[in-house]
Amino acid sequence: MRVVVCCKAVPTWVDNLEYDESNKKINYDGSALVMNESDEAAFEEALFLKKEYGAEVIVLTVGGLTSQEMLYQSLAKGADRVIRVSSEQSDDAAEILAKAIGQLQCDLVLTGVESSDSMTAKTAMLLAEELQLPHAFVVTNIEYDEDQQIMKATSELGQGQYEVLGLPLPSLISVQSTTRPISQASVMKVLQARKKKVESVTLESLGLNEDKNSNAYRIVDLFDPPVNNSCEMIEGNLEEISTVLMRRIADAAR
Amino acid sequence: MQPDKENKNIFILAEAKNGELDTLALQMASRARQLADEWGCELNALILGHDLDAPVQQLSDKGFNSIYVVDHEDFEPYHPEIYVNTVTEFMKEQKPSLLLVGYTYLGMELGPILSKRLGTNLLSNCVDITQENDRLFVTRPMFNGDVFSKIEVNELPLIASVQKNYLPVIEGSFLPAKVIAVQPNQQAHDVRAKILSILSPTIEGIDITKADILVSVGRGIGTKENIELARQLAEKLNGTVSGSRPITDMGWLPHECHVGISGRIVRPKIYIALGISGASQHVAGMIDSQYIIAINNDPNAPIFRVADCGIVGDIMEVVPALLETVPQA
């Protein structure tokens, strides 16, 4: 079984955001990039399939050189191969991923649900549609049924309800979270991983090009989210804070 | 921007579950009605599910021209492919210039697929959609909600998915909508995935929805051991301990204690959020609490935007101090 996990490297914090109109790109200062949270959950499910069923795990990303560290971390945690499609554009990620996956002959595609930077939650389902694969969305657990050769994906319905979907292979599963413990890579493993190969793919080799700027919409402003002025901020030393807070609790409990 | 007067048509996709309307539909309806008035066009709704009489009744006087209803037992439980296929076929006929769906699990799943199949642009996770003079804008969060981006829409048709609890409901008096029953398309049932089972929440022992006071912990609590502090506070206040998703995912609290859109929706008298950043999925599960207290060391945490009272500080200092001031019962 070959599993491709689509992962995005994202910053944990950003500052000084600015929109670069001519390149249709948001520039910012930020942290080093790490694997997006729900992608990490998807990767963990892939490592589970590797451990239980001997799956081959390939981590695939679209990004610049700053995404490379995430790939070394993935190798250190147990990925068999890592591939980076070199591109700074993220709006067409699904199309790029689909082309790259098309060259890989895999049985299962895993993704996260939403990336913390662009927050669109659209790549997974666009990718399923591009690849014409059956899918499951907002999944919290994956099991493989060897007898029936189907993936059993536990998908959230909301309000504590779940449904288990049976998917034939190949298929795509978009993972929301996992109850499996997140793997940690030792420093030694990471150092070893840095000597391994990151396969690099260009957009041209996939038959795509970088400037596909759509004029359908454009960012006109970036601003801080509105502040809730009705939130009473309690300040002071610990004693003052807790006295006021206790009074508020007593009032509200009435 | 205004669509051709000839092709005017706004749709919203309303959601209902277990016979209950998701109130996001009412929020979308209010804004969509304003847009329809400015564009001088029709506003319609589509709703799919089973046992939809009550939800349709609730929608009937909210300013829609028509409400299209696909009421069939095959829509409960939710089968993503049947649902998406049915909506696709319907929208291919109706060709809305603007379609609003929820930024809900269902809308997040359906929106991209629909946009691909209809060849329509998609802007997801919108917290606002406005018409200013002749221009159409949406606003959406980025970077964990640290920043909002305002986007001008230059091209219709558009599918926009809308986050819950951002657009206000505006009361108005409208003529009753025409209710049109739609037969589900049998081809929509040609599916690849099978529903194997449904897992419903088991409520044994702890029912956080019944608590008057919830002391809720998030990742900011730091360690599993620190939850003991929340437990002490809950005990002294006669409350119950609950948590955000990461806490229950890590097994620090049982799953029935999970507050959020995918866990339990709670409405206590007092909700005390300890180290909870306030992701939208969490907020949707507790926004209707009567009084919200947030304690967090990050002054920019989104939780302060919904809180009635906030403290920027270290939980491990504030909570022990608070415990000392709780009067002895």
mmCIF file of C-alpha atoms in Angstrom, chain A:
data_model
loop_
_atom_site.group_PDB
_atom_site.id
_atom_site.type_symbol
_atom_site.label_atom_id
_atom_site.label_comp_id
_atom_site.label_asym_id
_atom_site.label_seq_id
_atom_site.Cartn_x
_atom_site.Cartn_y
_atom_site.Cartn_z
ATOM 1 C CA MET A 1 0.000 0.000 0.000
ATOM 2 C CA ARG A 2 1.373 3.373 -0.965
ATOM 3 C CA VAL A 3 0.120 6.389 0.992
ATOM 4 C CA VAL A 4 0.758 9.987 -0.051
ATOM 5 C CA VAL A 5 0.287 12.580 2.703
ATOM 6 C CA CYS A 6 -0.147 16.147 1.484
ATOM 7 C CA CYS A 7 1.340 18.480 4.061
ATOM 8 C CA LYS A 8 1.795 22.220 4.231
ATOM 9 C CA ALA A 9 4.516 24.070 6.112
ATOM 10 C CA VAL A 10 2.993 27.030 7.960
ATOM 11 C CA PRO A 11 4.257 29.692 10.365
ATOM 12 C CA THR A 12 3.213 29.481 14.020
ATOM 13 C CA TRP A 13 3.092 33.262 14.281
ATOM 14 C CA VAL A 14 3.231 36.185 11.860
ATOM 15 C CA ASP A 15 3.824 39.913 12.093
ATOM 16 C CA ASN A 16 4.015 42.953 9.792
ATOM 17 C CA LEU A 17 1.716 41.552 7.148
ATOM 18 C CA GLU A 18 1.661 43.376 3.841
ATOM 19 C CA TYR A 19 -0.077 42.630 0.627
ATOM 20 C CA ASP A 20 2.127 42.721 -2.444
ATOM 21 C CA GLU A 21 -0.392 43.703 -5.095
ATOM 22 C CA SER A 22 1.809 43.078 -8.117
ATOM 23 C CA ASN A 23 2.734 39.530 -7.080
ATOM 24 C CA LYS A 24 -0.624 38.796 -5.443
ATOM 25 C CA LYS A 25 1.195 37.632 -2.396
ATOM 26 C CA ILE A 26 1.112 38.431 1.315
ATOM 27 C CA ASN A 27 4.537 39.223 2.732
ATOM 28 C CA TYR A 28 5.172 38.887 6.450
ATOM 29 C CA ASP A 29 7.711 38.295 9.175
ATOM 30 C CA GLY A 30 7.115 35.050 10.946
ATOM 31 C CA SER A 31 8.404 31.972 12.685
ATOM 32 C CA ALA A 32 10.173 29.065 11.017
ATOM 33 C CA LEU A 33 7.642 26.884 9.233
ATOM 34 C CA VAL A 34 6.225 23.755 10.833
ATOM 35 C CA MET A 35 3.775 21.124 9.627
ATOM 36 C CA ASN A 36 0.177 22.352 9.693
ATOM 37 C CA GLU A 37 -1.723 20.814 12.612
ATOM 38 C CA SER A 38 -4.342 18.729 10.808
ATOM 39 C CA ASP A 39 -1.740 17.626 8.232
ATOM 40 C CA GLU A 40 0.295 16.365 11.149
ATOM 41 C CA ALA A 41 -2.701 14.309 12.266
ATOM 42 C CA ALA A 42 -2.996 12.902 8.720
ATOM 43 C CA PHE A 43 0.721 12.056 8.736
ATOM 44 C CA GLU A 44 0.261 10.263 12.063
ATOM 45 C CA GLU A 45 -2.520 8.131 10.551
ATOM 46 C CA ALA A 46 -0.162 7.302 7.681
ATOM 47 C CA LEU A 47 2.556 6.233 10.109
ATOM 48 C CA PHE A 48 -0.045 4.002 11.778
ATOM 49 C CA LEU A 49 -0.794 2.364 8.408
ATOM 50 C CA LYS A 50 2.931 1.882 7.924
ATOM 51 C CA LYS A 51 3.327 0.222 11.301
ATOM 52 C CA GLU A 52 0.246 -2.006 11.031
ATOM 53 C CA TYR A 53 0.145 -2.827 7.335
ATOM 54 C CA GLY A 54 3.595 -2.002 6.049
ATOM 55 C CA ALA A 55 2.394 0.964 4.007
ATOM 56 C CA GLU A 56 4.955 3.070 2.166
ATOM 57 C CA VAL A 57 4.547 6.686 3.303
ATOM 58 C CA ILE A 58 5.358 9.601 1.003
ATOM 59 C CA VAL A 59 5.091 13.157 2.284
ATOM 60 C CA LEU A 60 4.304 15.630 -0.483
ATOM 61 C CA THR A 61 4.323 19.394 -0.185
ATOM 62 C CA VAL A 62 4.058 22.474 -2.369
ATOM 63 C CA GLY A 63 6.352 25.234 -1.201
ATOM 64 C CA GLY A 64 9.652 27.021 -1.255
ATOM 65 C CA LEU A 65 12.914 26.059 0.389
ATOM 66 C CA THR A 66 11.524 27.179 3.750
ATOM 67 C CA SER A 67 9.323 24.045 3.656
ATOM 68 C CA GLN A 68 12.354 21.781 3.594
ATOM 69 C CA GLU A 69 12.803 21.513 7.382
ATOM 70 C CA MET A 70 9.282 20.059 7.720
ATOM 71 C CA LEU A 71 10.283 17.351 5.253
ATOM 72 C CA TYR A 72 13.425 16.429 7.221
ATOM 73 C CA GLN A 73 11.281 16.181 10.348
ATOM 74 C CA SER A 74 8.911 13.869 8.420
ATOM 75 C CA LEU A 75 11.794 11.629 7.368
ATOM 76 C CA ALA A 76 12.995 11.511 10.963
ATOM 77 C CA LYS A 77 9.532 10.439 12.099
ATOM 78 C CA GLY A 78 9.329 7.626 9.578
ATOM 79 C CA ALA A 79 8.348 8.908 6.123
ATOM 80 C CA ASP A 80 9.886 6.729 3.380
ATOM 81 C CA ARG A 81 10.110 9.481 0.785
ATOM 82 C CA VAL A 82 9.583 13.229 0.811
ATOM 83 C CA ILE A 83 8.777 15.314 -2.247
ATOM 84 C CA ARG A 84 8.613 19.080 -2.607
ATOM 85 C CA VAL A 85 7.008 20.732 -5.571
ATOM 86 C CA SER A 86 8.851 23.989 -5.814
ATOM 87 C CA SER A 87 6.282 26.774 -5.966
ATOM 88 C CA GLU A 88 5.335 29.800 -3.891
ATOM 89 C CA GLN A 89 1.738 29.818 -4.993
ATOM 90 C CA SER A 90 -0.784 28.192 -2.731
ATOM 91 C CA ASP A 91 -4.096 29.139 -4.295
ATOM 92 C CA ASP A 92 -3.817 26.385 -6.893
ATOM 93 C CA ALA A 93 -2.359 23.831 -4.495
ATOM 94 C CA ALA A 94 -4.976 21.213 -5.392
ATOM 95 C CA GLU A 95 -4.127 21.330 -9.089
ATOM 96 C CA ILE A 96 -0.398 21.076 -8.390
ATOM 97 C CA LEU A 97 -0.840 18.239 -5.904
ATOM 98 C CA ALA A 98 -3.100 16.365 -8.312
ATOM 99 C CA LYS A 99 -0.472 16.494 -11.055
ATOM 100 C CA ALA A 100 2.258 15.342 -8.677
ATOM 101 C CA ILE A 101 0.134 12.536 -7.249
ATOM 102 C CA GLY A 102 -0.741 11.464 -10.782
ATOM 103 C CA GLN A 103 2.886 10.448 -11.214
ATOM 104 C CA LEU A 104 2.992 8.397 -8.033
ATOM 105 C CA GLN A 105 0.512 5.525 -8.449
ATOM 106 C CA CYS A 106 -0.731 5.566 -4.878
ATOM 107 C CA ASP A 107 -3.536 3.727 -3.071
ATOM 108 C CA LEU A 108 -4.440 6.370 -0.550
ATOM 109 C CA VAL A 109 -4.137 10.153 -0.406
ATOM 110 C CA LEU A 110 -4.254 11.788 3.020
ATOM 111 C CA THR A 111 -4.597 15.510 3.723
ATOM 112 C CA GLY A 112 -5.483 17.748 6.632
ATOM 113 C CA VAL A 113 -8.722 19.743 6.691
ATOM 114 C CA GLU A 114 -7.706 23.397 6.963
ATOM 115 C CA SER A 115 -4.324 25.115 6.936
ATOM 116 C CA SER A 116 -3.731 27.691 9.630
ATOM 117 C CA ASP A 117 -2.329 30.306 7.232
ATOM 118 C CA SER A 118 -4.846 30.626 4.398
ATOM 119 C CA MET A 119 -7.738 29.010 6.330
ATOM 120 C CA THR A 120 -9.731 28.067 3.243
ATOM 121 C CA ALA A 121 -10.227 24.316 3.882
ATOM 122 C CA LYS A 122 -10.649 23.809 0.155
ATOM 123 C CA THR A 123 -7.566 21.930 -1.017
ATOM 124 C CA ALA A 124 -8.594 18.458 0.174
ATOM 125 C CA MET A 125 -11.966 18.370 -1.547
ATOM 126 C CA LEU A 126 -10.700 20.086 -4.706
ATOM 127 C CA LEU A 127 -7.992 17.442 -4.843
ATOM 128 C CA ALA A 128 -10.497 14.590 -4.434
ATOM 129 C CA GLU A 129 -12.453 16.107 -7.291
ATOM 130 C CA GLU A 130 -9.358 16.601 -9.491
ATOM 131 C CA LEU A 131 -8.307 12.995 -8.918
ATOM 132 C CA GLN A 132 -11.886 11.684 -9.135
ATOM 133 C CA LEU A 133 -11.408 9.782 -5.885
ATOM 134 C CA PRO A 134 -14.020 8.732 -3.348
ATOM 135 C CA HIS A 135 -13.389 10.654 -0.166
ATOM 136 C CA ALA A 136 -14.089 11.107 3.516
ATOM 137 C CA PHE A 137 -13.898 14.501 5.208
ATOM 138 C CA VAL A 138 -13.185 15.663 8.789
ATOM 139 C CA VAL A 139 -11.897 12.241 9.766
ATOM 140 C CA THR A 140 -10.603 11.435 13.234
ATOM 141 C CA ASN A 141 -9.593 7.800 12.804
ATOM 142 C CA ILE A 142 -8.569 5.481 9.973
ATOM 143 C CA GLU A 143 -8.490 1.680 9.982
ATOM 144 C CA TYR A 144 -7.781 -0.651 7.087
ATOM 145 C CA ASP A 145 -9.953 -3.712 6.535
ATOM 146 C CA GLU A 146 -7.624 -6.203 4.879
ATOM 147 C CA ASP A 147 -10.345 -8.750 4.085
ATOM 148 C CA GLN A 148 -12.588 -6.292 2.259
ATOM 149 C CA GLN A 149 -9.679 -4.090 1.170
ATOM 150 C CA ILE A 150 -11.423 -0.921 2.231
ATOM 151 C CA MET A 151 -10.453 2.025 4.383
ATOM 152 C CA LYS A 152 -12.731 2.629 7.346
ATOM 153 C CA ALA A 153 -12.752 6.336 8.042
ATOM 154 C CA THR A 154 -14.493 7.792 11.093
ATOM 155 C CA SER A 155 -15.924 11.112 9.994
ATOM 156 C CA GLU A 156 -17.356 13.807 12.253
ATOM 157 C CA LEU A 157 -20.981 14.806 11.871
ATOM 158 C CA GLY A 158 -20.881 17.423 14.640
ATOM 159 C CA GLN A 159 -22.367 17.517 18.126
ATOM 160 C CA GLY A 160 -20.497 14.423 19.181
ATOM 161 C CA GLN A 161 -21.849 12.272 16.353
ATOM 162 C CA TYR A 162 -19.653 10.330 13.932
ATOM 163 C CA GLU A 163 -20.159 8.045 10.979
ATOM 164 C CA VAL A 164 -17.825 5.353 9.757
ATOM 165 C CA LEU A 165 -17.437 5.420 5.974
ATOM 166 C CA GLY A 166 -16.115 2.461 4.015
ATOM 167 C CA LEU A 167 -13.987 3.605 1.068
ATOM 168 C CA PRO A 168 -12.639 1.475 -1.764
ATOM 169 C CA LEU A 169 -9.036 2.099 -2.834
ATOM 170 C CA PRO A 170 -7.731 4.349 -4.181
ATOM 171 C CA SER A 171 -9.397 7.062 -2.143
ATOM 172 C CA LEU A 172 -8.735 10.356 -0.382
ATOM 173 C CA ILE A 173 -9.189 10.964 3.321
ATOM 174 C CA SER A 174 -9.076 14.433 4.845
ATOM 175 C CA VAL A 175 -8.070 14.203 8.485
ATOM 176 C CA GLN A 176 -9.231 16.659 11.139
ATOM 177 C CA SER A 177 -7.476 15.284 14.196
ATOM 178 C CA THR A 178 -6.150 12.049 15.579
ATOM 179 C CA THR A 179 -6.325 10.286 18.892
ATOM 180 C CA ARG A 180 -3.005 8.587 18.176
ATOM 181 C CA PRO A 181 -0.068 10.166 19.992
ATOM 182 C CA ILE A 182 1.925 12.562 17.799
ATOM 183 C CA SER A 183 5.381 11.115 17.041
ATOM 184 C CA GLN A 184 8.435 12.978 18.188
ATOM 185 C CA ALA A 185 11.698 12.784 16.303
ATOM 186 C CA SER A 186 14.916 12.548 18.289
ATOM 187 C CA VAL A 187 17.696 15.025 17.515
ATOM 188 C CA MET A 188 19.800 12.117 16.234
ATOM 189 C CA LYS A 189 17.086 11.026 13.834
ATOM 190 C CA VAL A 190 16.681 14.567 12.516
ATOM 191 C CA LEU A 191 20.423 14.877 11.982
ATOM 192 C CA GLN A 192 20.416 11.612 10.069
ATOM 193 C CA ALA A 193 17.375 12.701 8.076
ATOM 194 C CA ARG A 194 19.142 15.864 6.931
ATOM 195 C CA LYS A 195 21.495 13.647 4.943
ATOM 196 C CA LYS A 196 18.609 11.987 3.115
ATOM 197 C CA LYS A 197 17.234 13.119 -0.164
ATOM 198 C CA VAL A 198 14.377 15.545 -0.637
ATOM 199 C CA GLU A 199 12.972 14.900 -4.081
ATOM 200 C CA SER A 200 12.358 18.188 -5.786
ATOM 201 C CA VAL A 201 9.865 18.677 -8.591
ATOM 202 C CA THR A 202 9.361 21.787 -10.692
ATOM 203 C CA LEU A 203 6.009 23.090 -11.879
ATOM 204 C CA GLU A 204 7.283 22.859 -15.460
ATOM 205 C CA SER A 205 7.925 19.123 -15.101
ATOM 206 C CA LEU A 206 4.272 18.778 -14.081
ATOM 207 C CA GLY A 207 3.148 20.758 -17.107
ATOM 208 C CA LEU A 208 2.181 23.803 -15.025
ATOM 209 C CA ASN A 209 3.504 27.315 -14.698
ATOM 210 C CA GLU A 210 3.782 29.781 -11.866
ATOM 211 C CA ASP A 211 1.805 32.798 -12.995
ATOM 212 C CA LYS A 212 -1.788 31.768 -13.193
ATOM 213 C CA ASN A 213 -3.102 34.858 -11.547
ATOM 214 C CA SER A 214 -6.841 34.960 -11.683
ATOM 215 C CA ASN A 215 -8.506 38.345 -11.690
ATOM 216 C CA ALA A 216 -11.685 36.991 -10.131
ATOM 217 C CA TYR A 217 -10.892 38.669 -6.834
ATOM 218 C CA ARG A 218 -8.190 40.684 -5.129
ATOM 219 C CA ILE A 219 -7.247 41.538 -1.571
ATOM 220 C CA VAL A 220 -7.945 45.209 -0.893
ATOM 221 C CA ASP A 221 -7.150 45.353 2.825
ATOM 222 C CA LEU A 222 -5.503 43.426 5.651
ATOM 223 C CA PHE A 223 -6.518 44.470 9.150
ATOM 224 C CA ASP A 224 -6.641 43.347 12.762
ATOM 225 C CA PRO A 225 -9.877 41.594 13.679
ATOM 226 C CA PRO A 226 -12.333 43.924 15.401
ATOM 227 C CA VAL A 227 -11.903 44.156 19.152
ATOM 228 C CA ASN A 228 -14.751 43.328 21.462
ATOM 229 C CA ASN A 229 -15.131 46.531 23.444
ATOM 230 C CA SER A 230 -17.639 44.973 25.748
ATOM 231 C CA CYS A 231 -15.041 42.659 27.258
ATOM 232 C CA GLU A 232 -14.096 44.053 30.660
ATOM 233 C CA MET A 233 -10.359 43.510 31.116
ATOM 234 C CA ILE A 234 -9.479 43.083 34.787
ATOM 235 C CA GLU A 235 -6.060 44.409 35.694
ATOM 236 C CA GLY A 236 -4.039 44.772 38.855
ATOM 237 C CA ASN A 237 -2.121 42.545 41.204
ATOM 238 C CA LEU A 238 -3.269 38.956 41.786
ATOM 239 C CA GLU A 239 -5.272 39.848 44.867
ATOM 240 C CA GLU A 240 -7.120 42.685 43.145
ATOM 241 C CA ILE A 241 -7.773 40.567 40.074
ATOM 242 C CA SER A 242 -9.168 37.650 42.015
ATOM 243 C CA THR A 243 -11.356 39.855 44.190
ATOM 244 C CA VAL A 244 -12.990 41.530 41.172
ATOM 245 C CA LEU A 245 -13.271 38.220 39.348
ATOM 246 C CA MET A 246 -14.964 36.573 42.308
ATOM 247 C CA ARG A 247 -17.450 39.425 42.440
ATOM 248 C CA ARG A 248 -18.253 38.973 38.731
ATOM 249 C CA ILE A 249 -18.718 35.240 39.242
ATOM 250 C CA ALA A 250 -21.049 35.804 42.185
ATOM 251 C CA ASP A 251 -23.109 38.332 40.166
ATOM 252 C CA ALA A 252 -23.345 36.122 37.123
ATOM 253 C CA ALA A 253 -24.292 33.058 39.148
ATOM 254 C CA ARG A 254 -27.408 34.726 40.534
#
